[in-house]
PDB file of C-alpha atoms in Angstrom:
ATOM      1  CA  GLN A   1     108.100 217.861  73.675  1.00  0.00           C
ATOM      2  CA  GLU A   2     108.067 221.264  74.416  1.00  0.00           C
ATOM      3  CA  ARG A   3     109.555 221.079  77.853  1.00  0.00           C
ATOM      4  CA  SER A   4     112.303 218.659  76.337  1.00  0.00           C
ATOM      5  CA  TYR A   5     113.147 221.655  73.781  1.00  0.00           C
ATOM      6  CA  ARG A   6     113.442 224.267  76.725  1.00  0.00           C
ATOM      7  CA  THR A   7     116.103 221.735  78.520  1.00  0.00           C
ATOM      8  CA  THR A   8     117.757 221.330  75.879  1.00  0.00           C
ATOM      9  CA  ALA A   9     118.305 225.190  75.195  1.00  0.00           C
ATOM     10  CA  ALA A  10     118.870 225.577  78.359  1.00  0.00           C
ATOM     11  CA  GLU A  11     121.972 223.182  78.490  1.00  0.00           C
ATOM     12  CA  ALA A  12     123.282 224.612  74.980  1.00  0.00           C
ATOM     13  CA  ASN A  13     123.280 227.975  76.790  1.00  0.00           C
ATOM     14  CA  ARG A  14     124.883 226.979  79.813  1.00  0.00           C
ATOM     15  CA  ARG A  15     127.899 225.240  77.852  1.00  0.00           C
ATOM     16  CA  LYS A  16     128.368 228.227  76.263  1.00  0.00           C
ATOM     17  CA  MET A  17     128.864 229.971  78.996  1.00  0.00           C
ATOM     18  CA  ILE A  18     131.039 227.323  80.728  1.00  0.00           C
ATOM     19  CA  ASP A  19     133.388 228.254  77.694  1.00  0.00           C
ATOM     20  CA  ALA A  20     132.838 231.552  77.309  1.00  0.00           C
ATOM     21  CA  ALA A  21     133.578 231.756  80.951  1.00  0.00           C
ATOM     22  CA  ARG A  22     136.383 229.588  80.569  1.00  0.00           C
ATOM     23  CA  GLU A  23     138.258 231.717  77.956  1.00  0.00           C
ATOM     24  CA  CYS A  24     137.930 234.997  79.708  1.00  0.00           C
ATOM     25  CA  PHE A  25     139.257 233.731  83.144  1.00  0.00           C
ATOM     26  CA  VAL A  26     142.231 232.622  81.799  1.00  0.00           C
ATOM     27  CA  GLU A  27     142.898 235.267  79.149  1.00  0.00           C
ATOM     28  CA  ARG A  28     142.098 238.087  81.527  1.00  0.00           C
ATOM     29  CA  GLY A  29     142.340 236.460  84.604  1.00  0.00           C
ATOM     30  CA  TYR A  30     139.776 236.895  87.427  1.00  0.00           C
ATOM     31  CA  ALA A  31     140.403 240.281  88.340  1.00  0.00           C
ATOM     32  CA  GLY A  32     139.364 241.374  84.745  1.00  0.00           C
ATOM     33  CA  THR A  33     136.611 239.148  83.979  1.00  0.00           C
ATOM     34  CA  THR A  34     133.173 240.254  84.147  1.00  0.00           C
ATOM     35  CA  ILE A  35     129.834 238.781  83.781  1.00  0.00           C
ATOM     36  CA  LYS A  36     129.047 241.493  81.029  1.00  0.00           C
ATOM     37  CA  ALA A  37     132.340 240.622  79.074  1.00  0.00           C
ATOM     38  CA  VAL A  38     131.436 236.604  79.470  1.00  0.00           C
ATOM     39  CA  ALA A  39     127.725 237.309  77.970  1.00  0.00           C
ATOM     40  CA  GLN A  40     129.329 239.175  75.452  1.00  0.00           C
ATOM     41  CA  ARG A  41     131.707 236.364  74.229  1.00  0.00           C
ATOM     42  CA  GLY A  42     128.707 233.690  74.729  1.00  0.00           C
ATOM     43  CA  GLY A  43     126.048 235.631  73.132  1.00  0.00           C
ATOM     44  CA  LEU A  44     124.085 235.215  76.006  1.00  0.00           C
ATOM     45  CA  SER A  45     122.515 238.174  78.279  1.00  0.00           C
ATOM     46  CA  GLN A  46     123.355 238.989  81.586  1.00  0.00           C
ATOM     47  CA  GLU A  47     120.427 238.165  83.084  1.00  0.00           C
ATOM     48  CA  SER A  48     120.422 234.873  82.014  1.00  0.00           C
ATOM     49  CA  LEU A  49     123.861 234.289  83.276  1.00  0.00           C
ATOM     50  CA  TYR A  50     122.898 235.910  86.999  1.00  0.00           C
ATOM     51  CA  LYS A  51     119.824 233.560  86.710  1.00  0.00           C
ATOM     52  CA  THR A  52     121.754 230.544  85.679  1.00  0.00           C
ATOM     53  CA  VAL A  53     124.594 230.199  88.597  1.00  0.00           C
ATOM     54  CA  GLY A  54     124.443 233.919  90.278  1.00  0.00           C
ATOM     55  CA  GLY A  55     127.846 235.934  90.194  1.00  0.00           C
ATOM     56  CA  LYS A  56     131.078 235.821  88.920  1.00  0.00           C
ATOM     57  CA  ALA A  57     132.604 233.458  92.046  1.00  0.00           C
ATOM     58  CA  ARG A  58     129.965 230.982  91.571  1.00  0.00           C
ATOM     59  CA  LEU A  59     130.473 231.090  87.678  1.00  0.00           C
ATOM     60  CA  LEU A  60     133.867 230.554  88.204  1.00  0.00           C
ATOM     61  CA  LYS A  61     133.423 227.736  90.555  1.00  0.00           C
ATOM     62  CA  ALA A  62     130.961 226.226  87.569  1.00  0.00           C
ATOM     63  CA  VAL A  63     133.875 226.204  84.984  1.00  0.00           C
ATOM     64  CA  TYR A  64     136.377 224.626  87.440  1.00  0.00           C
ATOM     65  CA  ASP A  65     133.807 221.818  87.918  1.00  0.00           C
ATOM     66  CA  THR A  66     133.235 221.567  84.223  1.00  0.00           C
ATOM     67  CA  THR A  67     137.220 221.760  83.355  1.00  0.00           C
ATOM     68  CA  LEU A  68     138.305 219.359  86.289  1.00  0.00           C
ATOM     69  CA  ALA A  69     135.366 216.655  85.248  1.00  0.00           C
ATOM     70  CA  GLY A  70     135.639 217.091  81.485  1.00  0.00           C
ATOM     71  CA  ASP A  71     132.277 217.819  80.482  1.00  0.00           C
ATOM     72  CA  ASP A  72     129.026 218.963  82.223  1.00  0.00           C
ATOM     73  CA  THR A  73     127.420 215.661  82.511  1.00  0.00           C
ATOM     74  CA  PRO A  74     126.907 215.129  85.886  1.00  0.00           C
ATOM     75  CA  VAL A  75     129.152 212.175  85.930  1.00  0.00           C
ATOM     76  CA  PRO A  76     131.796 212.503  89.427  1.00  0.00           C
ATOM     77  CA  VAL A  77     135.596 212.647  88.712  1.00  0.00           C
ATOM     78  CA  ALA A  78     135.458 208.661  90.296  1.00  0.00           C
ATOM     79  CA  MET A  79     133.024 207.009  88.026  1.00  0.00           C
ATOM     80  CA  ARG A  80     134.873 208.407  85.177  1.00  0.00           C
ATOM     81  CA  GLU A  81     137.366 206.583  83.308  1.00  0.00           C
ATOM     82  CA  HIS A  82     140.457 207.525  84.819  1.00  0.00           C
ATOM     83  CA  GLY A  83     138.785 207.100  88.207  1.00  0.00           C
ATOM     84  CA  LEU A  84     137.740 204.059  87.138  1.00  0.00           C
ATOM     85  CA  ALA A  85     140.862 202.889  86.366  1.00  0.00           C
ATOM     86  CA  VAL A  86     142.559 203.658  89.832  1.00  0.00           C
ATOM     87  CA  ARG A  87     139.208 201.632  91.172  1.00  0.00           C
ATOM     88  CA  ASP A  88     139.656 198.664  88.739  1.00  0.00           C
ATOM     89  CA  ALA A  89     143.341 198.219  89.030  1.00  0.00           C
ATOM     90  CA  ALA A  90     144.058 194.835  89.407  1.00  0.00           C
ATOM     91  CA  SER A  91     147.753 195.245  91.378  1.00  0.00           C
ATOM     92  CA  PRO A  92     149.593 198.279  93.490  1.00  0.00           C
ATOM     93  CA  ASP A  93     151.949 198.454  90.261  1.00  0.00           C
ATOM     94  CA  GLN A  94     148.957 198.869  88.107  1.00  0.00           C
ATOM     95  CA  ALA A  95     147.206 201.470  90.862  1.00  0.00           C
ATOM     96  CA  ALA A  96     150.264 203.710  91.092  1.00  0.00           C
ATOM     97  CA  ARG A  97     150.398 204.177  87.459  1.00  0.00           C
ATOM     98  CA  ALA A  98     146.327 205.095  87.461  1.00  0.00           C
ATOM     99  CA  TRP A  99     146.335 207.521  89.806  1.00  0.00           C
ATOM    100  CA  ALA A 100     149.574 208.710  87.981  1.00  0.00           C
ATOM    101  CA  ASP A 101     147.957 208.871  84.686  1.00  0.00           C
ATOM    102  CA  MET A 102     144.847 210.498  86.676  1.00  0.00           C
ATOM    103  CA  VAL A 103     147.016 212.939  87.849  1.00  0.00           C
ATOM    104  CA  ILE A 104     148.478 214.249  84.957  1.00  0.00           C
ATOM    105  CA  ALA A 105     145.276 214.249  83.471  1.00  0.00           C
ATOM    106  CA  LEU A 106     143.239 216.018  85.618  1.00  0.00           C
ATOM    107  CA  GLY A 107     146.460 218.897  86.061  1.00  0.00           C
ATOM    108  CA  ASP A 108     146.706 219.113  81.982  1.00  0.00           C
ATOM    109  CA  ARG A 109     142.911 219.945  81.831  1.00  0.00           C
ATOM    110  CA  LEU A 110     142.859 222.442  84.731  1.00  0.00           C
ATOM    111  CA  GLY A 111     145.897 223.846  84.483  1.00  0.00           C
ATOM    112  CA  PRO A 112     145.665 227.643  82.303  1.00  0.00           C
ATOM    113  CA  LEU A 113     142.496 227.927  84.655  1.00  0.00           C
ATOM    114  CA  LEU A 114     144.055 226.977  87.671  1.00  0.00           C
ATOM    115  CA  ALA A 115     147.078 230.096  87.194  1.00  0.00           C
ATOM    116  CA  ALA A 116     144.287 232.553  87.051  1.00  0.00           C
ATOM    117  CA  VAL A 117     142.692 231.505  89.722  1.00  0.00           C
ATOM    118  CA  THR A 118     145.933 231.140  91.690  1.00  0.00           C
ATOM    119  CA  ALA A 119     147.019 234.259  90.681  1.00  0.00           C
ATOM    120  CA  ALA A 120     143.714 236.026  92.119  1.00  0.00           C
ATOM    121  CA  GLY A 121     144.043 234.162  95.203  1.00  0.00           C
ATOM    122  CA  ALA A 122     146.087 236.615  96.634  1.00  0.00           C
ATOM    123  CA  THR A 123     143.092 239.613  96.674  1.00  0.00           C
ATOM    124  CA  ASP A 124     140.403 238.142  95.999  1.00  0.00           C
ATOM    125  CA  THR A 125     138.126 236.678  98.724  1.00  0.00           C
ATOM    126  CA  GLY A 126     135.780 234.563  95.958  1.00  0.00           C
ATOM    127  CA  ALA A 127     139.500 233.124  94.042  1.00  0.00           C
ATOM    128  CA  ALA A 128     140.571 232.514  97.815  1.00  0.00           C
ATOM    129  CA  GLN A 129     137.317 230.835  98.782  1.00  0.00           C
ATOM    130  CA  LEU A 130     137.568 228.608  95.758  1.00  0.00           C
ATOM    131  CA  LEU A 131     141.469 227.709  95.854  1.00  0.00           C
ATOM    132  CA  GLU A 132     140.369 226.368  99.458  1.00  0.00           C
ATOM    133  CA  THR A 133     137.301 224.135  98.351  1.00  0.00           C
ATOM    134  CA  MET A 134     139.575 223.383  95.149  1.00  0.00           C
ATOM    135  CA  ASN A 135     142.521 221.912  98.326  1.00  0.00           C
ATOM    136  CA  GLN A 136     139.284 220.411 100.447  1.00  0.00           C
ATOM    137  CA  GLU A 137     138.212 218.792  97.447  1.00  0.00           C
ATOM    138  CA  ARG A 138     141.821 217.309  96.631  1.00  0.00           C
ATOM    139  CA  LEU A 139     141.748 216.241 100.565  1.00  0.00           C
ATOM    140  CA  VAL A 140     138.286 214.003  99.654  1.00  0.00           C
ATOM    141  CA  GLY A 141     139.373 212.329  96.777  1.00  0.00           C
ATOM    142  CA  ALA A 142     142.666 211.193  98.423  1.00  0.00           C
ATOM    143  CA  ARG A 143     140.864 209.784 101.102  1.00  0.00           C
ATOM    144  CA  MET A 144     138.676 207.447  99.105  1.00  0.00           C
ATOM    145  CA  VAL A 145     141.717 206.245  97.024  1.00  0.00           C
ATOM    146  CA  ALA A 146     143.795 205.915 100.231  1.00  0.00           C
ATOM    147  CA  ASP A 147     140.390 203.802 101.370  1.00  0.00           C
ATOM    148  CA  HIS A 148     140.039 201.833  98.428  1.00  0.00           C
ATOM    149  CA  TRP A 149     143.456 201.003  98.282  1.00  0.00           C
ATOM    150  CA  ALA A 150     143.394 199.996 102.173  1.00  0.00           C
ATOM    151  CA  GLY A 151     140.292 197.563 101.129  1.00  0.00           C
ATOM    152  CA  ASN A 152     142.385 196.098  99.289  1.00  0.00           C
ATOM    153  CA  GLY A 153     145.347 195.676 101.427  1.00  0.00           C
ATOM    154  CA  TRP A 154     147.715 197.676  99.651  1.00  0.00           C
ATOM    155  CA  LEU A 155     148.715 200.462 102.279  1.00  0.00           C
ATOM    156  CA  ASP A 156     151.606 200.438 103.188  1.00  0.00           C
ATOM    157  CA  PRO A 157     151.096 199.132 107.703  1.00  0.00           C
ATOM    158  CA  ALA A 158     153.179 201.682 108.996  1.00  0.00           C
ATOM    159  CA  ARG A 159     150.839 204.101 108.606  1.00  0.00           C
ATOM    160  CA  GLU A 160     147.315 204.940 109.032  1.00  0.00           C
ATOM    161  CA  PRO A 161     145.202 205.320 105.708  1.00  0.00           C
ATOM    162  CA  HIS A 162     144.643 209.104 106.386  1.00  0.00           C
ATOM    163  CA  GLU A 163     148.194 209.681 106.805  1.00  0.00           C
ATOM    164  CA  HIS A 164     148.919 207.705 103.503  1.00  0.00           C
ATOM    165  CA  ALA A 165     145.641 210.045 102.195  1.00  0.00           C
ATOM    166  CA  ARG A 166     147.536 213.332 103.125  1.00  0.00           C
ATOM    167  CA  THR A 167     150.745 211.506 101.066  1.00  0.00           C
ATOM    168  CA  LEU A 168     148.508 211.483  98.337  1.00  0.00           C
ATOM    169  CA  TRP A 169     146.838 214.954  98.644  1.00  0.00           C
ATOM    170  CA  LEU A 170     150.504 216.598  98.729  1.00  0.00           C
ATOM    171  CA  LEU A 171     151.993 214.662  95.773  1.00  0.00           C
ATOM    172  CA  ASN A 172     148.792 215.819  93.717  1.00  0.00           C
ATOM    173  CA  SER A 173     149.238 219.459  94.532  1.00  0.00           C
ATOM    174  CA  PRO A 174     149.730 222.250  91.882  1.00  0.00           C
ATOM    175  CA  GLU A 175     152.489 223.579  93.764  1.00  0.00           C
ATOM    176  CA  VAL A 176     154.407 220.349  92.979  1.00  0.00           C
ATOM    177  CA  ARG A 177     153.527 219.904  89.474  1.00  0.00           C
ATOM    178  CA  GLN A 178     154.248 223.825  89.237  1.00  0.00           C
ATOM    179  CA  LEU A 179     157.721 223.117  90.610  1.00  0.00           C
ATOM    180  CA  ALA A 180     158.363 219.747  88.301  1.00  0.00           C
ATOM    181  CA  THR A 181     157.645 222.185  85.224  1.00  0.00           C
ATOM    182  CA  GLN A 182     160.543 224.918  86.449  1.00  0.00           C
ATOM    183  CA  GLN A 183     162.591 222.068  86.227  1.00  0.00           C
ATOM    184  CA  GLN A 184     162.097 221.334  82.669  1.00  0.00           C
ATOM    185  CA  ASP A 185     160.972 218.202  83.955  1.00  0.00           C
ATOM    186  CA  SER A 186     158.885 216.034  80.840  1.00  0.00           C
ATOM    187  CA  THR A 187     155.373 214.417  81.639  1.00  0.00           C
ATOM    188  CA  GLU A 188     156.948 211.268  81.095  1.00  0.00           C
ATOM    189  CA  ASP A 189     159.841 212.193  84.448  1.00  0.00           C
ATOM    190  CA  TYR A 190     156.757 213.985  85.887  1.00  0.00           C
ATOM    191  CA  HIS A 191     154.836 210.417  85.769  1.00  0.00           C
ATOM    192  CA  ARG A 192     157.935 208.310  86.823  1.00  0.00           C
ATOM    193  CA  TRP A 193     158.540 210.296  89.840  1.00  0.00           C
ATOM    194  CA  LEU A 194     154.591 209.847  90.817  1.00  0.00           C
ATOM    195  CA  VAL A 195     154.684 206.093  90.549  1.00  0.00           C
ATOM    196  CA  HIS A 196     157.550 206.333  92.269  1.00  0.00           C
ATOM    197  CA  MET A 197     156.659 208.149  95.224  1.00  0.00           C
ATOM    198  CA  VAL A 198     153.398 206.011  95.203  1.00  0.00           C
ATOM    199  CA  ARG A 199     154.890 202.892  95.364  1.00  0.00           C
ATOM    200  CA  THR A 200     157.248 203.432  97.744  1.00  0.00           C
ATOM    201  CA  SER A 201     155.540 206.110 100.466  1.00  0.00           C
ATOM    202  CA  VAL A 202     152.167 205.164 100.323  1.00  0.00           C
ATOM    203  CA  LEU A 203     151.910 201.128  98.716  1.00  0.00           C
ATOM    204  CA  ARG A 204     152.814 198.314 100.829  1.00  0.00           C
ATOM    205  CA  ASP A 205     155.956 195.625  99.224  1.00  0.00           C
ATOM    206  CA  HIS A 206     157.196 198.343  96.806  1.00  0.00           C
ATOM    207  CA  PRO A 207     160.194 197.353  94.649  1.00  0.00           C
ATOM    208  CA  GLU A 208     163.147 198.443  95.552  1.00  0.00           C
ATOM    209  CA  THR A 209     164.736 199.575  92.222  1.00  0.00           C
ATOM    210  CA  ALA A 210     165.358 203.760  92.904  1.00  0.00           C
ATOM    211  CA  TRP A 211     163.622 206.425  90.694  1.00  0.00           C
ATOM    212  CA  THR A 212     165.918 207.815  88.214  1.00  0.00           C
ATOM    213  CA  PRO A 213     164.976 210.838  86.506  1.00  0.00           C
TER     214      PRO A 213
END
């Protein structure tokens, strides 16, 4: 029982640490955030932060992982609501729409944090390494989706699965979302465009209807 209490307390402290760090990174940026500031905001000691995650770069990665997943439960994105919807889609059209739903949902979660990381990436090695890790993780996810669709016989046979994975990776990039935002596209417009691009560039037997913003 005592061990269970200690485990529960440690998990609660980790959640407070992640929440406090996310707020600091978004408000102050990566460079302006210190372990001391995170500890003060979370009501924790600096020692406990270092013992739990290490330095600031590892703390940022922990915040990113938790924000991407939606909580700190050790369940991969592929096995969560949106990932399961992509996996369980019954047709190419359903698959394209489920994938677009996932892209937008994850982008909404990560947006403010990603802006802070991207700004720091040009000058800070830790932030730059995280950006590279994020890109590689997105590519791995895109390969998983492309391989799954290939297994269903849904990919356009004109290209190989790894080529389709690269297309999904590019469509899912934060830079594309940023450009859409700059053009003042609504979320509905962005979703419709994503579905159109996947149906016409990745999946086979796509409808001939044109996309209109």
